Amino acid sequence: MRYETIIIGAGLSGLAAGIRLAMFDKKVCIVEKHVEIGGLNSFYVRKKRRFDVGLHAMTNYSPKGVRSSPLGKLLKQLRISHDDFRLCQQEVSEIRFPENSLRFTNDFEFLRQEVSEQFPDQIDGFNKLVEKILSFDELNLNEGGCLLSRPVLESFISDPILIDMLFCPLMYYGNAREGDMDFYQFVIMFKSIFVEGFSKPQGGMYYILNLMADKFKSLGGELRMGNGVKTINSKEGTVYSVTLDKDGELETEAVLSSMGYVETLSCCQPKVLDLEECKIGQVSFMESLFVVDKEPRDLGYDKSIVFFSTQPRFNYKVPGDLIDISSGVLCCSNNFKFPEPLDDGLIRLTNLASFGRWDCLPRKDYISAKKEWRGRALDALFAFFPDFRDNVVFLDSFTPKTIKKYTGHINGAVYGSPQKIKNGKTSVNNLYICGTDQGFLGIIGATLSGISMANLHLLK
Amino acid sequence: MTIEDVRQIILNILADIAPDEDISSIDDNTKLRDQIDLDSMDFLDIVMELRKRFNIEVPEKDYEHLATMAGCVSYLTPLLKDRSMAS
Ligand SMILES: Cc1cc2nc3c(=O)[nH]c(=O)nc-3n(C[C@H](O)[C@H](O)[C@H](O)COP(=O)(O)OP(=O)(O)OC[C@H]3O[C@@H](n4cnc5c(N)ncnc54)[C@H](O)[C@@H]3O)c2cc1C
């Protein structure tokens, strides 16, 4: 038996690509190494509570009926209705720096107003920047030159604090590069966070992932869990099969891989890759979850998401220490407009982290370091925010090492390599990549990546 | 299949790929993408549905014939005339 396409990975991009192919009766199989679906955006159960690993919020909120937006396109292509995603919008989010605060909602004019009040001498420049952003074609799949954002922003805005404040959420939610950001990526993230905005699905990622997996299976797609791809085999430069970890070989006409670019090429037999030449992603995070015994707003946390820096200048790079406590993201799931209050109060704290520093710790030091650095991150936080330590009833943390273990991404690099392969092609015929390293990031981005790579290479 | 049948087939496909759109008032001579929200991704879906349902291949150079309902009907009727609706 021979498949038309084998998809590697049952994360969001793999599932979305699978739905597209199965919808048109292609013989398709998704091969996933882990025993759960979801990849970087999965879920786990501790003490009878189910936690989302990746989900703070879905970006790109657009209301029902808007079909030309990224979310609208995604739903249309997967033939899922807006109602089925059960999206609940954010209330208010905030970018908080020592001297300034900018709040934003799913109405862009709210942010524009905030900028004009907080940075009155910058509002004209900000408005011109917004015009440039709105008219930019960020989704062009042809490789363009590499245009960085900082110089572009500096040509419109002269206050470096405002520039850093705009960067902070956009980098945390979708930047594989340290220090600066590709401008097309800045535009994607600006639109998806500031212009469109945040929501959360009722039932969390668990619900969305199952919706997608069920759709894939009901269309006749095959899903193989708990057995990863060991090698991708080619003959005369064209893919013909994959070999699985727990033996077995599956023949196929094409392979679409969401493992990451270098991760994919490293699996190729015969070898195709000079690893030295590839830029490998470095940016990763530590995240701690705190279940608290009250609604977060009763503890003084009334925002949906807060992107903060405790220093006047924000620095997005791999820290020299295990984590960087000088900036972070705070997310309170409860502060979204759910029809009914959630069972528990939940606060999540995310900080930049160094894979290398975590990876070299021996096991017992690793466990104690998690505790120590969680404590340090909280100390830094409580210099600006109310202390909730006495209200914590359950807590858990994960590190770049956890992310690597469960998703296979080298360095636990959540946003993959800074060099994206926008057209999804590799040097091996009929081997394509989608997801993180193709260049559309985040939940909505990864899903659109799977759809567009399936359309471009495997459906025509 | 009659011209009316072919028109109905296109409506059925549009209803599937754009479930929230009102397709009852489509004007046959105005571009589809000006009446309902269709982009190039959606045109791929129309082509893929024709392949799936009727085994018809529409080469990329012919996509322009699918721009209006009238165009779809005149392009597809010769290809479908010997088929029955049930296929
Ligand atoms: C802590 C954290 C918080 C995040 N928060 C948000 C957020 O709030 N909002 C947002 O939009 N995005 C968020 N993201 C990002 C988002 O989760 C990702 O961008 C997205 O899930 C990437 O999907 P993907 O399909 O590209 O890759 P992945 O999800 O990584 O999918 C790849 C899959 O391939 C599998 N795989 C790897 N190697 C093999 C192999 N050899 N054989 C078989 N299978 C293999 C992996 O197990 C995995 O399931 C967050 C991520 C993290 C880690």
XYZ file of C-alpha atoms and ligand atoms in Angstrom:
600
model
C 0.000 0.000 0.000
C 1.251 3.424 -0.964
C 0.151 6.772 0.473
C -0.206 9.890 -1.629
C 1.075 11.977 1.277
C 2.557 11.224 4.665
C 2.392 14.132 7.076
C 4.931 14.167 9.887
C 3.508 15.567 13.124
C -0.018 15.926 14.505
C 0.461 19.533 15.641
C -1.800 22.251 14.291
C -0.071 22.534 10.913
C -0.055 18.780 10.327
C -3.700 18.339 11.307
C -4.788 21.252 9.111
C -2.866 19.941 6.097
C -4.336 16.500 6.773
C -7.896 17.828 6.726
C -7.304 19.570 3.386
C -5.914 16.432 1.774
C -8.481 14.047 3.222
C -11.267 16.414 2.143
C -10.336 15.684 -1.461
C -9.977 11.948 -0.951
C -6.187 11.837 -0.950
C -4.686 8.787 0.722
C -3.052 10.502 3.635
C -1.550 9.411 6.935
C -0.351 11.613 9.786
C 2.508 10.034 11.718
C 3.024 11.421 15.235
C 5.794 10.407 17.578
C 4.116 11.516 20.812
C 1.048 9.779 22.292
C -0.967 13.028 22.341
C -1.834 15.330 19.458
C -1.032 19.069 19.487
C 2.773 19.376 19.461
C 3.796 22.791 20.772
C 0.215 23.532 21.629
C -0.921 20.451 23.451
C -2.300 19.719 26.906
C -1.521 17.548 29.898
C -3.241 16.347 33.042
C -1.899 16.820 36.580
C -3.889 16.215 39.757
C -7.081 15.753 37.729
C -6.703 19.191 36.149
C -6.149 19.565 32.433
C -3.708 22.283 31.413
C -2.984 23.763 28.005
C 0.736 23.712 27.319
C 0.919 26.414 24.722
C -2.260 28.393 24.841
C -2.288 31.870 26.277
C -4.650 33.083 23.637
C -5.494 32.670 20.029
C -4.448 35.674 17.996
C -6.280 36.935 14.870
C -9.748 37.218 16.364
C -12.313 38.230 13.772
C -16.064 38.053 14.227
C -18.360 35.581 12.551
C -19.065 36.491 8.943
C -15.681 38.088 8.198
C -14.244 35.719 5.650
C -11.225 37.457 4.204
C -9.366 37.574 7.553
C -6.817 34.847 8.440
C -9.281 33.233 10.856
C -12.087 33.487 8.282
C -9.895 31.866 5.610
C -8.834 29.136 7.951
C -12.387 28.228 8.931
C -13.536 28.324 5.336
C -10.714 26.124 4.110
C -11.229 23.576 6.874
C -15.025 23.881 6.500
C -15.480 24.447 10.185
C -17.992 27.042 11.321
C -17.050 30.013 13.472
C -19.484 28.803 16.133
C -17.664 25.468 16.331
C -14.457 27.171 17.506
C -16.409 28.595 20.484
C -14.178 31.657 20.721
C -14.502 33.945 23.727
C -12.883 37.347 23.338
C -10.415 39.008 25.646
C -11.358 41.853 27.927
C -8.355 44.219 28.094
C -4.658 43.447 27.736
C -1.715 45.636 28.608
C 1.906 46.381 27.791
C 3.449 47.503 31.054
C 6.886 49.136 31.313
C 8.306 50.911 34.377
C 7.169 54.386 33.299
C 4.435 53.639 30.754
C 1.433 51.486 30.136
C -0.468 50.852 26.915
C -3.744 48.958 27.087
C -5.338 47.296 24.097
C -8.520 45.431 23.251
C -9.927 43.791 20.135
C -10.812 47.285 18.909
C -7.709 48.808 17.335
C -8.879 52.385 17.905
C -8.529 51.782 21.650
C -4.768 51.263 21.243
C -4.456 54.259 18.930
C -6.087 56.383 21.628
C -3.733 55.004 24.286
C -0.689 55.840 22.161
C -1.963 59.380 21.574
C -2.439 59.884 25.327
C 0.785 58.241 26.515
C 3.029 59.369 23.655
C 1.388 62.541 22.262
C 4.494 63.577 20.313
C 4.670 60.154 18.589
C 1.106 59.710 17.424
C 1.654 61.107 13.925
C 4.565 58.737 13.361
C 2.572 55.873 14.832
C -0.310 56.568 12.455
C 2.035 56.598 9.469
C 3.566 53.313 10.612
C 0.073 51.833 10.857
C -0.657 52.953 7.298
C 2.503 51.245 6.080
C 1.603 48.085 7.980
C -1.947 47.933 6.656
C -0.821 48.269 3.054
C 2.043 45.736 3.317
C 1.725 42.321 1.592
C 3.127 40.141 4.353
C 1.777 36.863 3.016
C 3.724 36.805 -0.229
C 5.296 33.349 -0.359
C 8.129 34.350 -2.659
C 11.389 34.905 -0.848
C 11.879 38.627 -0.543
C 14.970 40.372 0.703
C 15.424 40.430 4.444
C 14.027 43.689 5.795
C 14.417 44.176 9.550
C 11.838 46.019 11.657
C 13.847 48.228 13.962
C 15.129 50.579 11.247
C 11.622 50.809 9.779
C 10.112 51.648 13.170
C 12.852 54.185 13.864
C 11.985 55.977 10.645
C 8.493 56.671 12.033
C 8.918 56.752 15.813
C 11.690 58.584 17.654
C 10.975 57.356 21.202
C 12.819 54.052 21.774
C 10.529 53.180 24.694
C 7.463 53.183 22.453
C 9.324 51.031 19.921
C 10.244 48.535 22.647
C 6.691 48.523 23.956
C 5.300 47.682 20.520
C 7.918 44.975 20.035
C 7.298 43.289 23.393
C 4.031 41.418 22.663
C 4.847 40.867 18.998
C 8.201 39.302 19.768
C 6.939 37.129 22.603
C 4.143 35.786 20.417
C 5.996 35.196 17.203
C 9.666 36.001 16.770
C 12.368 33.430 16.131
C 15.091 36.049 15.851
C 16.998 37.661 18.715
C 17.132 41.458 19.040
C 15.123 42.374 15.949
C 12.326 40.954 13.861
C 11.814 40.453 10.131
C 9.497 43.225 9.021
C 7.022 40.906 7.289
C 6.790 38.971 10.536
C 6.300 42.206 12.480
C 3.424 43.058 10.144
C 1.845 39.615 10.562
C 2.063 39.856 14.344
C 0.952 43.517 14.502
C -2.179 42.694 12.546
C -2.871 39.488 14.410
C -2.462 40.988 17.904
C -3.236 44.710 17.733
C -5.542 45.025 14.742
C -7.437 41.739 15.189
C -6.821 40.640 18.780
C -7.175 37.809 21.270
C -9.705 35.158 22.099
C -9.762 31.762 23.760
C -11.805 28.721 22.798
C -14.204 27.413 25.406
C -12.726 24.050 26.383
C -9.189 25.144 25.522
C -6.769 23.554 23.071
C -8.001 20.112 24.020
C -11.313 20.981 22.453
C -9.899 22.549 19.257
C -7.389 19.764 18.672
C -9.999 17.061 19.045
C -12.327 18.939 16.724
C -9.600 18.933 14.072
C -8.470 15.347 14.637
C -12.082 14.105 14.493
C -12.674 16.010 11.280
C -9.521 14.518 9.747
C -10.533 10.988 10.690
C -14.144 11.404 9.601
C -12.890 12.436 6.151
C -11.012 9.140 5.931
C -7.562 10.292 7.057
C -5.350 7.937 9.028
C -3.629 9.004 12.261
C -0.790 6.947 13.721
C 0.234 7.921 17.227
C 3.212 7.035 19.372
C 5.539 6.000 16.558
C 7.788 8.666 15.080
C 9.529 8.915 11.733
C 13.149 7.791 11.972
C 14.230 8.386 8.397
C 12.792 9.964 5.267
C 14.030 7.903 2.349
C 14.690 9.152 -1.155
C 15.877 7.609 -4.412
C 17.473 9.747 -7.109
C 16.540 12.856 -5.217
C 12.849 12.003 -4.852
C 11.119 10.872 -1.684
C 9.600 7.366 -1.700
C 9.096 6.229 1.897
C 9.535 6.868 5.607
C 10.924 4.442 8.164
C 9.323 4.507 11.611
C 11.065 4.410 15.007
C 9.321 1.226 16.069
C 10.139 -0.505 12.789
C 7.925 -0.446 9.745
C 8.276 1.423 6.500
C 5.487 3.374 4.826
C 5.656 4.048 1.094
C 4.492 7.404 -0.155
C 4.531 9.768 -3.099
C 5.136 12.852 -0.970
C 6.044 13.883 2.561
C 4.938 17.067 4.336
C 6.877 17.573 7.539
C 6.104 19.861 10.481
C 9.108 18.776 12.557
C 11.154 21.831 11.620
C 13.494 22.354 8.660
C 16.792 21.141 10.114
C 14.984 18.408 12.056
C 13.442 17.216 8.770
C 16.621 17.329 6.712
C 18.542 15.529 9.459
C 16.187 12.556 8.974
C 16.855 12.278 5.232
C 18.455 9.129 3.835
C 20.755 9.515 1.988
C 22.091 12.567 3.788
C 21.326 15.889 2.132
C 22.381 18.450 4.621
C 25.395 20.327 5.718
C 24.192 21.141 9.227
C 26.821 23.844 9.647
C 25.085 25.968 7.021
C 21.704 26.128 8.740
C 20.650 28.719 11.235
C 19.172 26.903 14.200
C 16.557 28.588 16.386
C 17.523 29.553 19.931
C 14.549 31.351 21.421
C 12.691 29.400 24.079
C 10.708 29.950 27.241
C 10.085 28.794 30.773
C 6.478 28.847 31.785
C 4.887 28.472 35.239
C 1.221 27.824 35.900
C -0.387 28.860 39.162
C -3.823 27.653 40.149
C -5.126 30.170 42.688
C -8.032 29.938 45.113
C -9.730 33.136 43.922
C -10.630 34.792 40.651
C -7.397 36.529 39.535
C -9.240 39.873 39.396
C -9.912 39.574 43.135
C -6.150 39.317 43.608
C -5.555 42.498 41.606
C -5.072 40.824 38.208
C -7.811 42.174 35.979
C -6.130 42.072 32.538
C -6.449 39.228 30.040
C -2.744 39.303 29.156
C 0.044 41.573 30.355
C 3.344 41.885 28.490
C 5.783 43.475 30.901
C 9.312 44.678 31.227
C 10.719 45.658 34.616
C 13.502 47.617 32.844
C 13.001 50.719 30.692
C 14.496 48.925 27.666
C 13.175 45.534 26.564
C 15.690 42.964 25.437
C 14.473 39.941 23.460
C 17.318 37.471 23.454
C 18.457 34.180 24.919
C 19.474 35.024 28.492
C 22.898 34.305 29.943
C 21.132 32.920 33.032
C 18.650 30.058 33.016
C 15.836 32.553 32.498
C 15.432 36.313 32.051
C 13.280 37.672 34.868
C 13.365 41.270 33.616
C 10.480 40.753 31.196
C 7.655 38.319 30.659
C 4.064 37.553 29.824
C 1.281 37.141 32.371
C -1.897 35.475 31.241
C -5.103 35.119 33.240
C -7.399 32.687 31.451
C -10.273 33.782 33.643
C -10.241 37.285 32.177
C -11.748 36.272 28.853
C -15.457 36.604 28.149
C -16.446 33.008 28.853
C -20.191 32.394 29.139
C -19.578 30.778 32.536
C -16.714 31.345 34.961
C -13.902 28.754 34.788
C -13.630 26.214 37.607
C -10.262 27.464 38.818
C -8.359 30.718 38.929
C -5.339 30.357 36.645
C -2.337 32.652 36.212
C 0.521 31.789 33.835
C 3.904 33.434 33.769
C 6.247 33.098 30.790
C 9.889 34.210 30.671
C 12.625 33.931 28.049
C 14.915 30.990 28.834
C 18.169 29.416 27.689
C 17.963 25.837 26.414
C 21.717 25.376 26.788
C 21.747 26.355 30.458
C 18.811 24.078 31.341
C 20.066 21.179 29.263
C 23.441 20.850 30.995
C 21.986 20.571 34.519
C 22.059 17.114 36.132
C 18.604 15.801 37.046
C 18.522 16.771 40.720
C 19.850 20.266 40.051
C 17.325 20.625 37.252
C 14.408 20.062 39.621
C 15.735 22.478 42.232
C 16.622 25.070 39.582
C 13.017 25.071 38.376
C 11.884 25.917 41.883
C 14.586 28.506 42.458
C 14.031 30.371 39.176
C 10.268 30.251 39.508
C 10.773 31.985 42.861
C 13.078 34.584 41.343
C 10.652 35.293 38.513
C 7.872 35.852 41.053
C 10.062 38.154 43.179
C 10.727 40.300 40.112
C 7.038 40.276 39.218
C 5.844 41.261 42.684
C 7.921 44.413 42.584
C 5.257 45.665 40.127
C 2.213 43.444 40.673
C 0.262 42.203 43.734
C 1.648 39.141 45.557
C -0.493 36.012 45.058
C 1.843 33.449 46.649
C -0.473 32.723 49.572
C -3.324 31.907 47.204
C -1.559 29.264 45.137
C -3.150 25.809 45.450
C -1.248 24.088 42.643
C 1.744 25.000 40.538
C 3.837 23.509 37.784
C 6.634 24.720 35.511
C 8.122 23.642 32.251
C 11.373 24.634 30.565
C 12.984 24.577 27.101
C 14.077 21.054 27.918
C 10.457 19.964 28.407
C 9.510 21.571 25.100
C 12.310 19.748 23.267
C 11.356 16.452 24.861
C 7.715 16.602 23.807
C 7.953 18.297 20.421
C 11.404 17.382 19.100
C 12.232 20.998 18.190
C 16.007 21.518 18.497
C 16.814 23.790 21.479
C 13.117 23.758 22.387
C 12.973 26.680 19.924
C 9.271 27.501 20.011
C 9.376 29.633 16.864
C 11.964 27.519 15.071
C 14.767 28.870 12.923
C 15.139 32.598 12.217
C 15.505 31.625 8.552
C 12.098 30.678 7.154
C 11.430 28.588 4.046
C 8.349 30.442 2.891
C 7.614 28.270 -0.153
C 8.021 25.071 1.893
C 10.382 23.439 -0.612
C 13.448 21.356 0.213
C 16.264 20.034 -1.964
C 14.509 16.642 -2.073
C 11.672 16.324 -4.603
C 8.212 15.886 -3.066
C 9.508 16.598 0.444
C 7.950 19.783 1.793
C 7.856 21.471 5.159
C 5.019 23.237 6.930
C 4.458 24.853 10.301
C 7.010 26.607 12.418
C 9.904 26.782 9.941
C 7.770 27.600 6.924
C 7.144 30.914 8.604
C 3.563 31.300 9.774
C 3.762 31.146 13.563
C 1.408 30.633 16.461
C -1.818 28.671 16.518
C -3.549 30.439 13.638
C -0.297 30.814 11.717
C 0.636 27.136 11.975
C -2.854 26.099 10.904
C -2.740 28.411 7.870
C 0.722 27.128 7.044
C -0.547 23.545 6.878
C -3.449 24.638 4.668
C -1.361 26.709 2.278
C 1.418 24.148 1.862
C -1.151 21.400 1.212
C -2.872 23.617 -1.371
C 0.337 24.723 -3.035
C 2.172 21.422 -3.324
C -0.149 18.503 -2.738
C -3.571 19.340 -4.132
C -2.952 20.800 -7.562
C -27.270 16.753 -17.576
C -29.039 19.944 -18.533
C -27.765 23.485 -18.217
C -29.994 23.869 -15.170
C -28.438 20.759 -13.601
C -24.948 22.089 -14.143
C -25.915 25.384 -12.577
C -27.311 23.513 -9.583
C -24.074 21.556 -9.234
C -22.070 24.755 -9.046
C -24.490 26.117 -6.436
C -24.101 22.931 -4.403
C -20.329 23.248 -4.495
C -20.476 26.921 -3.522
C -22.804 26.091 -0.643
C -20.252 23.568 0.607
C -17.217 25.811 0.404
C -18.943 29.018 1.534
C -21.610 27.838 3.958
C -22.317 31.286 5.414
C -22.923 33.048 2.083
C -26.282 33.753 0.513
C -26.043 32.064 -2.871
C -29.714 32.223 -3.805
C -29.387 35.602 -5.513
C -26.256 34.996 -7.580
C -26.225 36.917 -10.847
C -24.908 34.727 -13.640
C -22.984 37.407 -15.461
C -21.226 39.130 -12.591
C -17.939 37.758 -11.295
C -18.482 35.288 -8.482
C -15.747 36.836 -6.400
C -17.550 40.204 -6.506
C -20.754 38.685 -5.170
C -19.523 36.291 -2.556
C -16.256 36.305 -0.709
C -14.109 33.976 -2.828
C -10.335 34.126 -3.124
C -7.834 32.068 -5.090
C -7.841 29.416 -2.357
C -11.585 28.998 -2.879
C -11.240 28.633 -6.641
C -8.877 25.761 -5.949
C -11.678 24.231 -3.893
C -14.146 24.525 -6.765
C -11.683 22.779 -9.056
C -10.946 20.101 -6.467
C -14.633 19.455 -5.883
C -15.198 19.017 -9.640
C -12.403 16.496 -9.707
C -13.712 14.687 -6.645
C -17.362 14.582 -7.708
C -17.086 14.155 -11.489
C -13.497 13.280 -12.213
C -13.149 16.429 -14.303
C -9.729 18.018 -14.563
C -9.714 21.768 -15.057
C -6.223 22.846 -16.112
C -4.917 26.032 -14.514
C -5.095 27.951 -17.815
C -8.867 27.383 -17.870
C -9.560 28.739 -14.373
C -10.618 32.046 -15.950
C -13.680 30.321 -17.420
C -14.921 29.749 -13.885
C -15.024 33.433 -12.965
C -18.790 33.843 -13.485
C -21.704 31.462 -13.125
C -22.436 31.803 -16.857
C -18.781 30.993 -17.574
C -18.905 27.900 -15.352
C -22.065 26.646 -17.020
C -20.818 27.090 -20.578
C -17.416 25.578 -19.773
C -18.761 22.610 -17.826
C -21.947 21.693 -19.689
C -20.125 20.001 -22.617
C -17.988 18.060 -20.128
C -20.984 16.938 -18.080
C -23.710 16.517 -20.675
C -23.530 12.719 -20.733
C -23.539 12.370 -16.963
C -26.432 11.970 -14.585
C -26.834 14.147 -11.491
C -26.232 11.222 -9.185
C -22.634 10.558 -10.209
C 4.775 27.633 26.011
C 4.170 28.004 24.695
C 3.183 28.980 24.631
C 2.592 29.315 23.400
N 1.586 30.218 23.421
C 0.926 30.502 22.268
C -0.203 31.343 22.275
O -0.641 31.808 23.318
N -0.808 31.650 21.104
C -0.354 31.132 19.910
O -0.943 31.424 18.864
N 0.717 30.310 19.869
C 1.360 29.971 21.022
N 2.443 29.123 20.995
C 2.989 28.735 19.680
C 2.204 27.641 18.989
O 1.973 26.621 19.919
C 3.002 27.063 17.830
O 3.402 28.099 16.969
C 2.230 26.053 16.995
O 1.574 25.122 17.832
C 3.184 25.328 16.057
O 2.548 24.268 15.388
P 3.322 23.368 14.329
O 2.327 22.461 13.754
O 4.101 24.225 13.424
O 4.448 22.582 15.112
P 4.353 21.504 16.297
O 3.206 21.794 17.145
O 5.683 21.472 16.923
O 4.089 20.137 15.553
C 5.112 19.266 15.207
C 4.699 17.854 15.583
O 5.627 16.938 15.004
C 5.879 15.903 15.918
N 7.152 15.295 15.560
C 8.399 15.811 15.714
N 9.316 14.948 15.259
C 8.649 13.866 14.795
C 9.051 12.629 14.176
N 10.338 12.335 13.941
N 8.083 11.746 13.812
C 6.753 12.035 14.037
N 6.336 13.171 14.617
C 7.280 14.077 14.990
C 5.881 16.598 17.259
O 5.667 15.686 18.317
C 4.719 17.593 17.080
O 3.487 17.030 17.464
C 3.037 28.720 22.210
C 4.027 27.747 22.264
C 4.578 27.372 23.490
C 5.601 26.285 23.535
